[in-house]
Each structure stands twice: as structure tokens, then as C-alpha cells.
Amino acid sequence: MDLIIRDAQLRHTEGTRDIGVSDGRIVQIANRIPRKGQREIDAQGRLTTPTFIDPHLHLDKALISEVVRPNLSGTLDEAIEIIWEKKKQYTIEDIVKRASRVLHWGIGYGTTIFRTNVDVDTIGKLVPVEALLEVKKRFAGICRLQIVAFPQEGILKNPGTEELLRQAMKIGADVVGGMPFNERTMADSQRHIDICFEIAKEFGADIDMHVDETDDPSARTLELLAAKTIQEGYQGRVTAVHTCALAAYDDVYAAKVIGLVKEAGLNMITNPATNLMLQGRMDTEPRRRGITRVKELLAAGINVAYGQDCLKDTFYPTFGQADPLEVGLITAHAAQMSLPEEIETLFDMATVNGARILRMEDYGIEEGRTANLNIIDTTTVQEAFRTQADRRHVIRRGEVIAETETRTKLHIDA
Ligand SMILES: [Zn+2]
């Protein structure tokens, strides 16, 4: 065997296991593997989990807050406006550099599967997608990168975008994005959704939309998207991201929409870091939390994950390091998840729930699956979040691609 990980603590498992890897795949999981491996890692009882998945990250915009003017109102609208100027000056090289820096951080934190939304509009045209395709090439074999062609400026509001979306799909984008609330009228929002489905069907692609990222309780595009998904028989292939307005609805309408989301088999992604910062800006106290109804969606049996979303851009200008344990900790606070089983769910949201969004079958710690693993410097997922534990070994296809070990030395008597 190429690699044997000794004494690994797996989730939901009594006692530790040895994990044997050959040709990048897990070939044996046993209490004790008697043979010697080419390489051996003694996990010493540390928590060993599948790789993290970040299903929502804007790599084309990441880190631009380092060079643009600050977002003084802190709102989504101003964030989009500031980016217009920068987008006009985008170069492939600039985007590749920023995206690569962020991927390096994410990989160090144990994420090797990403879905990134990349702007497609008449301002930046296809430059961001071309840049991310270049990044995808450079990182092939290191991480899996799925590209969503994202009409950030709307489709009807920004004539020419529909054709650009088709071109983005032609040159290699994987998923059709959308932002139906960013249109002038409800009829245009519906048309926006219809166009996204037309393109997705042309290319046999899945759909991943920014939906109702607003505190406006009259926003209705989640309902429209769910209904369209049912009509088109696209259950399981559509993801709705943000859905902040769901939290602004009254409980009766929210329950109706959650029922539709369930029937449509929509996947949901919440991004509490960004939305805690952006939403509720115009509220007086008590301020809304700005995130979607995470617990109610989970209780309805809907697949929910979380993502970093923005990272030092005009939307979320100051923080973010593409660490799922950090985003998970923020999610726990924002969604008030604190019970032991809720913390297990929180960890699922950064792992298996993301795999369901990407419809990956080859995922998880099981014999026959690709060995994409993290050995985390703790024994339980709760402690992993609490201490933001080091990812001691990040393993991709059986190779160690990152190691972290942080040490504190106390020089005190008490
Ligand atoms: Zn987003």
C-alpha cells in the first residue's frame, strides 16, 4: 500500500481505524492493517474526515477590497456598484493571481473541492471565466474546481448577458448561475429563471442561483425557482443560494415556500459570514440576522450547506480565509446551532451535504473511494469547531498536499 494512516478516529465510529490507500484510493479500513505501507502517518486518535467542500465562493472577486474604495453603506447595492469600475479593468493575470492565493488558503484548511460563481456580464465579459478556466487547469490534480457562469448584473437588465452565458458554457463553465431578484420586475425575474433553464438544458448542466439575497419580504424568486424546477423535472439539480428573504417572510408564507423547496428537491446554501455583514443594514433594533431559515430547512429534510461566499471583496471587505471551520463556527452562531446533534449536522454541511450538491458519488471514507481526507488535530467535530483545530494533514488522492502544526508555548507560573 502507498499510504497507511494508523489509529484514525472516524466520525460515528467506536474506537480508531487504520486506513490503507493504494493508487489514490482507499483500499482497506480495519481495526489494524498488519502490512507496512510505503508511507505511514500515525494519526494518534485524531479526527479523520473526508475533504471539505466549499460549494459557494466568488474567486474572481476575492481580495479586491485590497485595491478598491471602501463600501461605505455596507449594502449589497453599493458592493455591486464599486465592482463595476474594477471589472472594466480586469485582466486574466490579475484574477488568476487573486484566485490562486485564496485556493492556497482553502487547500491549507482542508478544502479540495470548490464550486465558484464567476461573473458573466457585459462589463467584464468572459474575462473572469477565462481566468478561472486557467486556474482550473493550474490546479488540476490538486483540487476540483467547478465553475458557475453567474449573471451578477442580471440578464434582462444587462442585454447581451444571455449570449455571454451561452459562450461561457461553451468554453467550459460547468453550471448555469442566476440572480433573478436582480431584475426590474417580477415578470423579468420569471423570464430570467426561464432563460437559465433553457441554457442549462441546452448544455445538460445543473443550476446554481443567487436567490432573494435581500431583506425585502416581498421577494418571491425562491417560490418561482422551486415551481420551475418542479415543472422541468429538474429535482436534485438546482441549488438556491443565500435566500435571505425567506427569513423575512411571515411564518405562513415561509412554510409554503419551504414545502415547495422540498418538493423541488432544491439544495440550499447559506453564507452567514457575508449575510450577517450585509443584511439588515437598514434595520433599527432589533436587527434581523440576515441569513435564511437554516434550522427549518434542515428540519424539513432539505439539503443545506454553507460556503465562504465572499472574501475581502466589496461585499465582505475585511475578513474571510476560506476556512470551513471558521464559516461553520459563524454559521453555528448565526443559526443558533449548539446541541451535539446540531454540531454533527454543521460538520455535514461542510462535507457530505456539499457532495450532494455537486452530485458526487466518489466521496467519503469508504473502501473504493478516492482518498481525499483531512486529519484534524482533535478528536471530535465539536472540538474541531471550538478550537478551530489545525488540519494536520490534508490528503488528496493519497498524497499529503498540506500540513499545519500550530504550537503555543506559555511562559507563566500560574
Ligand atoms: Zn454569492
mmCIF file of C-alpha atoms and ligand atoms in Angstrom:
data_model
loop_
_atom_site.group_PDB
_atom_site.id
_atom_site.type_symbol
_atom_site.label_atom_id
_atom_site.label_comp_id
_atom_site.label_asym_id
_atom_site.label_seq_id
_atom_site.Cartn_x
_atom_site.Cartn_y
_atom_site.Cartn_z
ATOM 1 C CA MET A 1 0.000 0.000 0.000
ATOM 2 C CA ASP A 2 1.195 3.513 -0.799
ATOM 3 C CA LEU A 3 -0.081 5.010 2.419
ATOM 4 C CA ILE A 4 -1.428 3.711 5.707
ATOM 5 C CA ILE A 5 -2.998 6.106 8.176
ATOM 6 C CA ARG A 6 -2.808 4.484 11.621
ATOM 7 C CA ASP A 7 -5.160 4.982 14.536
ATOM 8 C CA ALA A 8 -7.606 7.384 12.849
ATOM 9 C CA GLN A 9 -10.772 8.466 14.641
ATOM 10 C CA LEU A 10 -13.627 8.343 12.132
ATOM 11 C CA ARG A 11 -16.952 10.058 12.753
ATOM 12 C CA HIS A 12 -19.769 7.959 14.223
ATOM 13 C CA THR A 13 -17.292 5.139 14.939
ATOM 14 C CA GLU A 14 -16.297 3.482 18.219
ATOM 15 C CA GLY A 15 -12.533 3.163 18.521
ATOM 16 C CA THR A 16 -9.950 4.011 15.887
ATOM 17 C CA ARG A 17 -9.188 2.509 12.480
ATOM 18 C CA ASP A 18 -6.293 2.074 10.088
ATOM 19 C CA ILE A 19 -6.896 3.335 6.564
ATOM 20 C CA GLY A 20 -4.947 1.794 3.686
ATOM 21 C CA VAL A 21 -4.526 3.697 0.411
ATOM 22 C CA SER A 22 -3.278 2.448 -2.964
ATOM 23 C CA ASP A 23 -3.211 4.382 -6.248
ATOM 24 C CA GLY A 24 -5.069 7.260 -4.625
ATOM 25 C CA ARG A 25 -7.951 5.106 -3.399
ATOM 26 C CA ILE A 26 -8.952 3.795 -0.010
ATOM 27 C CA VAL A 27 -8.484 0.052 -0.290
ATOM 28 C CA GLN A 28 -8.901 -1.058 3.305
ATOM 29 C CA ILE A 29 -10.373 0.214 6.549
ATOM 30 C CA ALA A 30 -9.707 -2.070 9.506
ATOM 31 C CA ASN A 31 -9.017 -2.074 13.226
ATOM 32 C CA ARG A 32 -5.452 -2.927 12.359
ATOM 33 C CA ILE A 33 -3.789 -3.373 8.966
ATOM 34 C CA PRO A 34 -0.864 -5.750 9.592
ATOM 35 C CA ARG A 35 1.136 -4.881 6.451
ATOM 36 C CA LYS A 36 3.547 -1.973 6.202
ATOM 37 C CA GLY A 37 2.756 0.939 3.937
ATOM 38 C CA GLN A 38 5.249 2.777 1.720
ATOM 39 C CA ARG A 39 4.391 5.772 3.834
ATOM 40 C CA GLU A 40 2.713 5.698 7.232
ATOM 41 C CA ILE A 41 1.038 8.507 9.147
ATOM 42 C CA ASP A 42 0.251 7.957 12.811
ATOM 43 C CA ALA A 43 -2.976 9.900 13.366
ATOM 44 C CA GLN A 44 -2.759 9.139 17.121
ATOM 45 C CA GLY A 45 -6.515 9.028 17.504
ATOM 46 C CA ARG A 46 -7.101 12.295 15.625
ATOM 47 C CA LEU A 47 -10.351 13.009 13.838
ATOM 48 C CA THR A 48 -10.071 11.895 10.232
ATOM 49 C CA THR A 49 -12.745 13.087 7.827
ATOM 50 C CA PRO A 50 -13.416 13.407 4.117
ATOM 51 C CA THR A 51 -12.092 16.574 2.475
ATOM 52 C CA PHE A 52 -14.082 19.752 2.995
ATOM 53 C CA ILE A 53 -16.238 21.104 0.185
ATOM 54 C CA ASP A 54 -16.811 24.817 -0.305
ATOM 55 C CA PRO A 55 -19.834 24.967 -2.605
ATOM 56 C CA HIS A 56 -20.029 28.746 -2.810
ATOM 57 C CA LEU A 57 -17.082 31.068 -3.298
ATOM 58 C CA HIS A 58 -16.522 34.092 -5.577
ATOM 59 C CA LEU A 59 -12.924 33.581 -6.628
ATOM 60 C CA ASP A 60 -12.980 36.229 -9.386
ATOM 61 C CA LYS A 61 -13.847 38.977 -6.914
ATOM 62 C CA ALA A 62 -11.878 37.720 -3.900
ATOM 63 C CA LEU A 63 -9.303 40.122 -2.425
ATOM 64 C CA ILE A 64 -10.341 43.147 -4.489
ATOM 65 C CA SER A 65 -11.101 45.114 -1.325
ATOM 66 C CA GLU A 66 -7.317 45.460 -1.120
ATOM 67 C CA VAL A 67 -7.427 47.802 -4.133
ATOM 68 C CA VAL A 68 -10.888 49.450 -4.400
ATOM 69 C CA ARG A 69 -12.633 52.145 -2.368
ATOM 70 C CA PRO A 70 -14.489 51.035 0.772
ATOM 71 C CA ASN A 71 -18.209 50.151 0.762
ATOM 72 C CA LEU A 72 -19.459 52.981 2.961
ATOM 73 C CA SER A 73 -23.103 51.909 3.232
ATOM 74 C CA GLY A 74 -22.155 48.263 3.681
ATOM 75 C CA THR A 75 -25.024 47.237 1.412
ATOM 76 C CA LEU A 76 -25.193 44.749 -1.446
ATOM 77 C CA ASP A 77 -26.154 47.535 -3.887
ATOM 78 C CA GLU A 78 -23.055 49.613 -3.158
ATOM 79 C CA ALA A 79 -20.872 46.484 -3.228
ATOM 80 C CA ILE A 80 -22.042 45.763 -6.790
ATOM 81 C CA GLU A 81 -21.540 49.400 -7.852
ATOM 82 C CA ILE A 82 -17.935 49.610 -6.635
ATOM 83 C CA ILE A 83 -17.085 46.454 -8.504
ATOM 84 C CA TRP A 84 -18.237 47.913 -11.850
ATOM 85 C CA GLU A 85 -15.129 50.104 -12.048
ATOM 86 C CA LYS A 86 -12.783 47.288 -11.149
ATOM 87 C CA LYS A 87 -14.445 44.846 -13.533
ATOM 88 C CA LYS A 88 -13.719 47.105 -16.501
ATOM 89 C CA GLN A 89 -10.012 46.771 -15.738
ATOM 90 C CA TYR A 90 -9.955 43.036 -15.058
ATOM 91 C CA THR A 91 -7.117 41.070 -16.589
ATOM 92 C CA ILE A 92 -6.785 37.332 -16.646
ATOM 93 C CA GLU A 93 -3.469 37.559 -14.828
ATOM 94 C CA ASP A 94 -4.924 39.664 -12.007
ATOM 95 C CA ILE A 95 -7.831 37.262 -11.435
ATOM 96 C CA VAL A 96 -5.624 34.168 -11.647
ATOM 97 C CA LYS A 97 -3.315 35.632 -9.000
ATOM 98 C CA ARG A 98 -6.072 36.506 -6.548
ATOM 99 C CA ALA A 99 -7.986 33.257 -7.039
ATOM 100 C CA SER A 100 -4.820 31.208 -6.600
ATOM 101 C CA ARG A 101 -3.967 32.928 -3.309
ATOM 102 C CA VAL A 102 -7.412 32.060 -1.967
ATOM 103 C CA LEU A 103 -7.229 28.471 -3.196
ATOM 104 C CA HIS A 104 -3.899 28.050 -1.418
ATOM 105 C CA TRP A 105 -5.539 29.126 1.848
ATOM 106 C CA GLY A 106 -8.554 26.892 1.281
ATOM 107 C CA ILE A 107 -6.403 23.877 0.485
ATOM 108 C CA GLY A 108 -4.318 24.503 3.614
ATOM 109 C CA TYR A 109 -7.571 24.396 5.564
ATOM 110 C CA GLY A 110 -8.513 21.063 4.071
ATOM 111 C CA THR A 111 -10.835 22.005 1.215
ATOM 112 C CA THR A 112 -10.073 20.320 -2.090
ATOM 113 C CA ILE A 113 -13.476 20.642 -3.750
ATOM 114 C CA PHE A 114 -14.836 24.082 -4.645
ATOM 115 C CA ARG A 115 -17.777 25.451 -6.601
ATOM 116 C CA THR A 116 -17.041 29.029 -7.612
ATOM 117 C CA ASN A 117 -19.507 31.562 -9.036
ATOM 118 C CA VAL A 118 -17.829 33.695 -11.700
ATOM 119 C CA ASP A 119 -19.332 36.910 -13.086
ATOM 120 C CA VAL A 120 -20.583 36.898 -16.662
ATOM 121 C CA ASP A 121 -21.873 40.265 -17.888
ATOM 122 C CA THR A 122 -21.216 42.966 -20.475
ATOM 123 C CA ILE A 123 -18.756 44.794 -18.209
ATOM 124 C CA GLY A 124 -16.161 42.086 -17.596
ATOM 125 C CA LYS A 125 -17.444 39.919 -20.468
ATOM 126 C CA LEU A 126 -15.812 36.481 -20.383
ATOM 127 C CA VAL A 127 -12.527 37.538 -18.791
ATOM 128 C CA PRO A 128 -13.414 36.170 -15.318
ATOM 129 C CA VAL A 129 -14.499 32.791 -16.717
ATOM 130 C CA GLU A 130 -11.386 32.564 -18.889
ATOM 131 C CA ALA A 131 -9.269 33.340 -15.831
ATOM 132 C CA LEU A 132 -10.965 30.693 -13.706
ATOM 133 C CA LEU A 133 -10.593 28.153 -16.505
ATOM 134 C CA GLU A 134 -6.861 28.895 -16.390
ATOM 135 C CA VAL A 135 -6.901 28.454 -12.589
ATOM 136 C CA LYS A 136 -8.756 25.189 -13.005
ATOM 137 C CA LYS A 137 -6.032 23.982 -15.353
ATOM 138 C CA ARG A 138 -3.238 25.009 -12.992
ATOM 139 C CA PHE A 139 -4.883 23.354 -10.000
ATOM 140 C CA ALA A 140 -5.967 20.190 -11.811
ATOM 141 C CA GLY A 141 -4.887 17.236 -9.702
ATOM 142 C CA ILE A 142 -4.703 19.436 -6.581
ATOM 143 C CA CYS A 143 -8.325 20.373 -6.199
ATOM 144 C CA ARG A 144 -11.591 20.021 -8.032
ATOM 145 C CA LEU A 145 -12.986 23.340 -9.183
ATOM 146 C CA GLN A 146 -16.486 23.697 -10.580
ATOM 147 C CA ILE A 147 -17.272 26.962 -12.380
ATOM 148 C CA VAL A 148 -20.716 28.585 -12.285
ATOM 149 C CA ALA A 149 -21.421 31.179 -15.007
ATOM 150 C CA PHE A 150 -23.030 33.869 -12.871
ATOM 151 C CA PRO A 151 -25.009 36.817 -14.339
ATOM 152 C CA GLN A 152 -24.319 39.174 -11.452
ATOM 153 C CA GLU A 153 -25.758 42.190 -13.290
ATOM 154 C CA GLY A 154 -28.996 40.454 -14.284
ATOM 155 C CA ILE A 155 -29.894 39.035 -17.675
ATOM 156 C CA LEU A 156 -32.715 41.256 -18.962
ATOM 157 C CA LYS A 157 -31.292 44.275 -17.131
ATOM 158 C CA ASN A 158 -27.963 43.703 -18.844
ATOM 159 C CA PRO A 159 -28.706 42.938 -22.511
ATOM 160 C CA GLY A 160 -26.079 40.737 -24.096
ATOM 161 C CA THR A 161 -25.639 38.613 -20.974
ATOM 162 C CA GLU A 162 -27.778 35.752 -22.229
ATOM 163 C CA GLU A 163 -25.443 35.223 -25.181
ATOM 164 C CA LEU A 164 -22.383 35.591 -22.940
ATOM 165 C CA LEU A 165 -23.778 32.918 -20.618
ATOM 166 C CA ARG A 166 -24.067 30.539 -23.561
ATOM 167 C CA GLN A 167 -20.500 31.340 -24.592
ATOM 168 C CA ALA A 168 -19.280 30.811 -21.022
ATOM 169 C CA MET A 169 -20.868 27.364 -21.036
ATOM 170 C CA LYS A 170 -19.340 26.641 -24.448
ATOM 171 C CA ILE A 171 -15.814 27.471 -23.328
ATOM 172 C CA GLY A 172 -16.026 25.304 -20.230
ATOM 173 C CA ALA A 173 -18.174 26.647 -17.379
ATOM 174 C CA ASP A 174 -19.859 23.715 -15.630
ATOM 175 C CA VAL A 175 -23.022 25.133 -14.078
ATOM 176 C CA VAL A 176 -25.552 27.810 -15.061
ATOM 177 C CA GLY A 177 -25.870 30.583 -12.472
ATOM 178 C CA GLY A 178 -28.580 33.169 -11.959
ATOM 179 C CA MET A 179 -29.699 36.114 -9.858
ATOM 180 C CA PRO A 180 -33.384 36.517 -10.653
ATOM 181 C CA PHE A 181 -34.111 39.092 -7.954
ATOM 182 C CA ASN A 182 -31.706 41.468 -9.687
ATOM 183 C CA GLU A 183 -34.191 42.355 -12.437
ATOM 184 C CA ARG A 184 -36.609 45.261 -12.798
ATOM 185 C CA THR A 185 -39.913 43.452 -12.479
ATOM 186 C CA MET A 186 -41.320 40.165 -11.274
ATOM 187 C CA ALA A 187 -42.071 39.245 -14.923
ATOM 188 C CA ASP A 188 -38.399 39.814 -15.761
ATOM 189 C CA SER A 189 -37.358 37.679 -12.766
ATOM 190 C CA GLN A 190 -39.507 34.853 -14.120
ATOM 191 C CA ARG A 191 -38.006 35.290 -17.590
ATOM 192 C CA HIS A 192 -34.520 35.295 -16.031
ATOM 193 C CA ILE A 193 -35.235 31.906 -14.437
ATOM 194 C CA ASP A 194 -36.700 30.573 -17.699
ATOM 195 C CA ILE A 195 -33.590 31.625 -19.649
ATOM 196 C CA CYS A 196 -31.322 29.896 -17.111
ATOM 197 C CA PHE A 197 -33.280 26.670 -17.528
ATOM 198 C CA GLU A 198 -33.157 26.971 -21.323
ATOM 199 C CA ILE A 199 -29.372 27.301 -21.234
ATOM 200 C CA ALA A 200 -28.959 24.561 -18.620
ATOM 201 C CA LYS A 201 -30.993 22.155 -20.715
ATOM 202 C CA GLU A 202 -29.033 23.030 -23.865
ATOM 203 C CA PHE A 203 -25.807 22.094 -22.091
ATOM 204 C CA GLY A 204 -27.143 19.336 -19.836
ATOM 205 C CA ALA A 205 -25.923 21.397 -16.886
ATOM 206 C CA ASP A 206 -27.023 21.898 -13.292
ATOM 207 C CA ILE A 207 -28.251 25.252 -11.999
ATOM 208 C CA ASP A 208 -26.957 27.300 -9.054
ATOM 209 C CA MET A 209 -28.650 30.641 -8.414
ATOM 210 C CA HIS A 210 -28.309 33.576 -6.047
ATOM 211 C CA VAL A 211 -31.865 33.817 -4.788
ATOM 212 C CA ASP A 212 -33.551 36.646 -2.899
ATOM 213 C CA GLU A 213 -30.397 37.999 -1.298
ATOM 214 C CA THR A 214 -32.424 40.761 0.280
ATOM 215 C CA ASP A 215 -34.300 41.628 3.463
ATOM 216 C CA ASP A 216 -37.321 42.516 1.325
ATOM 217 C CA PRO A 217 -40.200 40.287 2.470
ATOM 218 C CA SER A 218 -41.921 40.754 -0.884
ATOM 219 C CA ALA A 219 -39.111 38.975 -2.764
ATOM 220 C CA ARG A 220 -40.620 35.925 -4.447
ATOM 221 C CA THR A 221 -37.956 34.368 -6.638
ATOM 222 C CA LEU A 222 -37.380 31.311 -4.421
ATOM 223 C CA GLU A 223 -41.002 30.340 -4.983
ATOM 224 C CA LEU A 224 -40.614 30.915 -8.735
ATOM 225 C CA LEU A 225 -37.408 28.870 -8.886
ATOM 226 C CA ALA A 226 -38.912 25.962 -6.934
ATOM 227 C CA ALA A 227 -42.027 25.916 -9.127
ATOM 228 C CA LYS A 228 -39.957 25.998 -12.328
ATOM 229 C CA THR A 229 -37.716 23.187 -11.051
ATOM 230 C CA ILE A 230 -40.770 21.006 -10.453
ATOM 231 C CA GLN A 231 -42.234 21.849 -13.876
ATOM 232 C CA GLU A 232 -38.994 20.993 -15.627
ATOM 233 C CA GLY A 233 -38.400 17.793 -13.638
ATOM 234 C CA TYR A 234 -35.024 19.182 -12.551
ATOM 235 C CA GLN A 235 -35.276 17.945 -8.959
ATOM 236 C CA GLY A 236 -31.893 17.456 -7.262
ATOM 237 C CA ARG A 237 -30.039 19.528 -9.894
ATOM 238 C CA VAL A 238 -30.839 23.040 -8.721
ATOM 239 C CA THR A 239 -29.226 24.940 -5.872
ATOM 240 C CA ALA A 240 -30.589 28.114 -4.291
ATOM 241 C CA VAL A 241 -28.019 30.255 -2.533
ATOM 242 C CA HIS A 242 -28.487 32.927 0.180
ATOM 243 C CA THR A 243 -32.343 33.003 0.186
ATOM 244 C CA CYS A 244 -32.238 35.683 2.907
ATOM 245 C CA ALA A 245 -35.786 36.881 2.205
ATOM 246 C CA LEU A 246 -37.128 33.517 3.386
ATOM 247 C CA ALA A 247 -36.270 34.723 6.894
ATOM 248 C CA ALA A 248 -38.162 37.969 6.304
ATOM 249 C CA TYR A 249 -41.429 36.247 5.325
ATOM 250 C CA ASP A 250 -44.207 35.628 7.799
ATOM 251 C CA ASP A 251 -44.306 32.047 9.051
ATOM 252 C CA VAL A 252 -47.312 31.027 6.940
ATOM 253 C CA TYR A 253 -45.783 32.003 3.619
ATOM 254 C CA ALA A 254 -42.356 30.708 4.707
ATOM 255 C CA ALA A 255 -43.882 27.288 5.424
ATOM 256 C CA LYS A 256 -45.468 27.223 1.986
ATOM 257 C CA VAL A 257 -42.177 28.077 0.289
ATOM 258 C CA ILE A 258 -40.215 25.530 2.348
ATOM 259 C CA GLY A 259 -42.752 22.920 1.231
ATOM 260 C CA LEU A 260 -42.117 23.889 -2.405
ATOM 261 C CA VAL A 261 -38.337 23.828 -1.891
ATOM 262 C CA LYS A 262 -38.661 20.316 -0.523
ATOM 263 C CA GLU A 263 -40.878 19.163 -3.389
ATOM 264 C CA ALA A 264 -38.442 20.681 -5.888
ATOM 265 C CA GLY A 265 -35.504 18.904 -4.237
ATOM 266 C CA LEU A 266 -33.615 22.192 -4.166
ATOM 267 C CA ASN A 267 -30.241 22.247 -2.467
ATOM 268 C CA MET A 268 -29.739 25.278 -0.266
ATOM 269 C CA ILE A 269 -26.551 27.147 0.575
ATOM 270 C CA THR A 270 -26.305 29.707 3.340
ATOM 271 C CA ASN A 271 -23.414 32.143 3.605
ATOM 272 C CA PRO A 272 -23.652 33.631 7.079
ATOM 273 C CA ALA A 273 -20.325 35.458 7.044
ATOM 274 C CA THR A 274 -21.380 37.726 4.177
ATOM 275 C CA ASN A 275 -25.058 37.971 5.024
ATOM 276 C CA LEU A 276 -24.543 38.819 8.690
ATOM 277 C CA MET A 277 -22.402 41.683 7.425
ATOM 278 C CA LEU A 278 -24.659 42.832 4.537
ATOM 279 C CA GLN A 279 -28.240 42.226 5.551
ATOM 280 C CA GLY A 280 -30.333 44.191 7.983
ATOM 281 C CA ARG A 281 -28.209 47.284 7.326
ATOM 282 C CA MET A 282 -31.325 49.452 7.134
ATOM 283 C CA ASP A 283 -32.948 47.848 10.191
ATOM 284 C CA THR A 284 -33.183 49.556 13.531
ATOM 285 C CA GLU A 285 -33.057 47.297 16.571
ATOM 286 C CA PRO A 286 -33.918 44.504 16.803
ATOM 287 C CA ARG A 287 -31.909 43.794 13.671
ATOM 288 C CA ARG A 288 -32.580 40.699 11.619
ATOM 289 C CA ARG A 289 -29.851 38.094 11.415
ATOM 290 C CA GLY A 290 -29.934 38.214 7.632
ATOM 291 C CA ILE A 291 -29.496 34.518 6.995
ATOM 292 C CA THR A 292 -32.043 32.066 5.690
ATOM 293 C CA ARG A 293 -34.133 29.720 7.888
ATOM 294 C CA VAL A 294 -31.368 27.145 8.268
ATOM 295 C CA LYS A 295 -32.925 25.061 11.035
ATOM 296 C CA GLU A 296 -36.375 24.962 9.475
ATOM 297 C CA LEU A 297 -34.940 23.884 6.128
ATOM 298 C CA LEU A 298 -32.908 21.143 7.800
ATOM 299 C CA ALA A 299 -35.913 20.026 9.840
ATOM 300 C CA ALA A 300 -37.879 19.695 6.591
ATOM 301 C CA GLY A 301 -35.232 17.270 5.323
ATOM 302 C CA ILE A 302 -33.768 19.727 2.805
ATOM 303 C CA ASN A 303 -30.078 19.537 1.933
ATOM 304 C CA VAL A 304 -28.316 22.622 3.313
ATOM 305 C CA ALA A 305 -24.628 23.513 3.088
ATOM 306 C CA TYR A 306 -22.613 26.635 3.797
ATOM 307 C CA GLY A 307 -19.920 28.455 1.880
ATOM 308 C CA GLN A 308 -17.377 31.212 2.362
ATOM 309 C CA ASP A 309 -19.068 33.217 -0.446
ATOM 310 C CA CYS A 310 -17.130 36.474 -0.319
ATOM 311 C CA LEU A 311 -13.614 37.050 0.883
ATOM 312 C CA LYS A 312 -12.114 40.519 1.132
ATOM 313 C CA ASP A 313 -14.260 41.889 -1.660
ATOM 314 C CA THR A 314 -16.699 44.803 -1.627
ATOM 315 C CA PHE A 315 -19.458 42.599 -0.177
ATOM 316 C CA TYR A 316 -17.394 41.248 2.716
ATOM 317 C CA PRO A 317 -14.361 43.512 2.727
ATOM 318 C CA THR A 318 -12.409 42.716 5.835
ATOM 319 C CA PHE A 319 -12.425 39.065 6.773
ATOM 320 C CA GLY A 320 -12.525 35.534 5.412
ATOM 321 C CA GLN A 321 -9.792 32.985 4.831
ATOM 322 C CA ALA A 322 -11.647 30.148 3.069
ATOM 323 C CA ASP A 323 -11.667 28.021 6.213
ATOM 324 C CA PRO A 324 -14.800 25.850 6.565
ATOM 325 C CA LEU A 325 -14.277 25.529 10.320
ATOM 326 C CA GLU A 326 -14.404 29.327 10.593
ATOM 327 C CA VAL A 327 -17.515 29.598 8.399
ATOM 328 C CA GLY A 328 -19.043 26.713 10.355
ATOM 329 C CA LEU A 329 -18.420 28.470 13.646
ATOM 330 C CA ILE A 330 -20.069 31.622 12.282
ATOM 331 C CA THR A 331 -22.989 29.500 10.998
ATOM 332 C CA ALA A 332 -23.405 27.899 14.417
ATOM 333 C CA HIS A 333 -23.841 31.336 15.979
ATOM 334 C CA ALA A 334 -25.988 32.819 13.240
ATOM 335 C CA ALA A 335 -28.325 29.811 13.043
ATOM 336 C CA GLN A 336 -28.115 29.040 16.783
ATOM 337 C CA MET A 337 -26.832 25.512 16.394
ATOM 338 C CA SER A 338 -25.408 24.328 19.696
ATOM 339 C CA LEU A 339 -26.729 20.845 20.555
ATOM 340 C CA PRO A 340 -24.454 17.835 19.954
ATOM 341 C CA GLU A 341 -26.504 16.559 17.007
ATOM 342 C CA GLU A 342 -26.692 20.067 15.546
ATOM 343 C CA ILE A 343 -22.887 20.289 15.625
ATOM 344 C CA GLU A 344 -22.681 16.984 13.758
ATOM 345 C CA THR A 345 -25.063 18.453 11.167
ATOM 346 C CA LEU A 346 -22.889 21.548 10.994
ATOM 347 C CA PHE A 347 -19.942 19.352 10.025
ATOM 348 C CA ASP A 348 -22.082 17.520 7.455
ATOM 349 C CA MET A 349 -22.863 20.914 5.924
ATOM 350 C CA ALA A 350 -19.166 21.373 5.069
ATOM 351 C CA THR A 351 -18.726 17.829 3.812
ATOM 352 C CA VAL A 352 -21.424 15.349 2.734
ATOM 353 C CA ASN A 353 -24.112 17.954 2.083
ATOM 354 C CA GLY A 354 -21.780 19.726 -0.344
ATOM 355 C CA ALA A 355 -21.070 16.398 -2.045
ATOM 356 C CA ARG A 356 -24.811 16.028 -2.594
ATOM 357 C CA ILE A 357 -24.938 19.480 -4.235
ATOM 358 C CA LEU A 358 -22.121 18.511 -6.601
ATOM 359 C CA ARG A 359 -23.788 15.104 -7.076
ATOM 360 C CA MET A 360 -20.544 13.321 -6.256
ATOM 361 C CA GLU A 361 -20.687 9.609 -5.734
ATOM 362 C CA ASP A 362 -16.982 9.189 -5.135
ATOM 363 C CA TYR A 363 -16.864 10.943 -1.771
ATOM 364 C CA GLY A 364 -16.360 9.831 1.812
ATOM 365 C CA ILE A 365 -14.194 7.468 3.815
ATOM 366 C CA GLU A 366 -15.171 4.114 2.397
ATOM 367 C CA GLU A 367 -13.272 1.348 0.683
ATOM 368 C CA GLY A 368 -13.092 2.019 -3.061
ATOM 369 C CA ARG A 369 -13.444 5.788 -2.768
ATOM 370 C CA THR A 370 -10.760 8.329 -3.636
ATOM 371 C CA ALA A 371 -8.572 9.134 -0.625
ATOM 372 C CA ASN A 372 -9.325 12.839 -0.179
ATOM 373 C CA LEU A 373 -9.002 13.217 3.579
ATOM 374 C CA ASN A 374 -8.171 15.538 6.421
ATOM 375 C CA ILE A 375 -6.525 14.554 9.683
ATOM 376 C CA ILE A 376 -7.673 17.204 12.137
ATOM 377 C CA ASP A 377 -5.846 17.965 15.379
ATOM 378 C CA THR A 378 -8.673 16.967 17.716
ATOM 379 C CA THR A 379 -10.938 14.002 18.370
ATOM 380 C CA THR A 380 -14.494 15.340 17.913
ATOM 381 C CA VAL A 381 -16.190 17.669 15.449
ATOM 382 C CA GLN A 382 -17.379 19.889 18.292
ATOM 383 C CA GLU A 383 -13.782 20.451 19.407
ATOM 384 C CA ALA A 384 -12.758 20.948 15.790
ATOM 385 C CA PHE A 385 -15.098 23.947 15.579
ATOM 386 C CA ARG A 386 -14.413 25.227 19.098
ATOM 387 C CA THR A 387 -10.643 25.240 18.794
ATOM 388 C CA GLN A 388 -10.542 25.816 15.012
ATOM 389 C CA ALA A 389 -8.201 22.859 15.089
ATOM 390 C CA ASP A 390 -5.204 22.516 12.804
ATOM 391 C CA ARG A 391 -5.632 20.450 9.712
ATOM 392 C CA ARG A 392 -2.531 18.389 10.456
ATOM 393 C CA HIS A 393 -2.587 16.557 7.139
ATOM 394 C CA VAL A 394 -4.551 17.416 4.027
ATOM 395 C CA ILE A 395 -4.553 14.413 1.726
ATOM 396 C CA ARG A 396 -5.567 14.481 -1.942
ATOM 397 C CA ARG A 397 -5.678 11.211 -3.882
ATOM 398 C CA GLY A 398 -3.489 9.601 -1.256
ATOM 399 C CA GLU A 399 -0.816 12.340 -1.330
ATOM 400 C CA VAL A 400 -0.185 14.748 1.520
ATOM 401 C CA ILE A 401 -0.616 18.196 -0.068
ATOM 402 C CA ALA A 402 -0.582 20.366 3.072
ATOM 403 C CA GLU A 403 0.457 20.098 6.712
ATOM 404 C CA THR A 404 -0.163 22.507 9.578
ATOM 405 C CA GLU A 405 1.031 22.424 13.142
ATOM 406 C CA THR A 406 0.491 25.404 15.432
ATOM 407 C CA ARG A 407 2.188 25.469 18.814
ATOM 408 C CA THR A 408 1.767 27.792 21.773
ATOM 409 C CA LYS A 409 4.426 27.974 24.474
ATOM 410 C CA LEU A 410 3.267 29.511 27.736
ATOM 411 C CA HIS A 411 5.898 31.296 29.818
ATOM 412 C CA ILE A 412 3.920 31.800 33.024
ATOM 413 C CA ASP A 413 3.932 30.408 36.565
ATOM 414 C CA ALA A 414 0.250 30.403 37.480
HETATM 415 ZN ZN ZN B 1 -22.628 34.590 -3.612
#
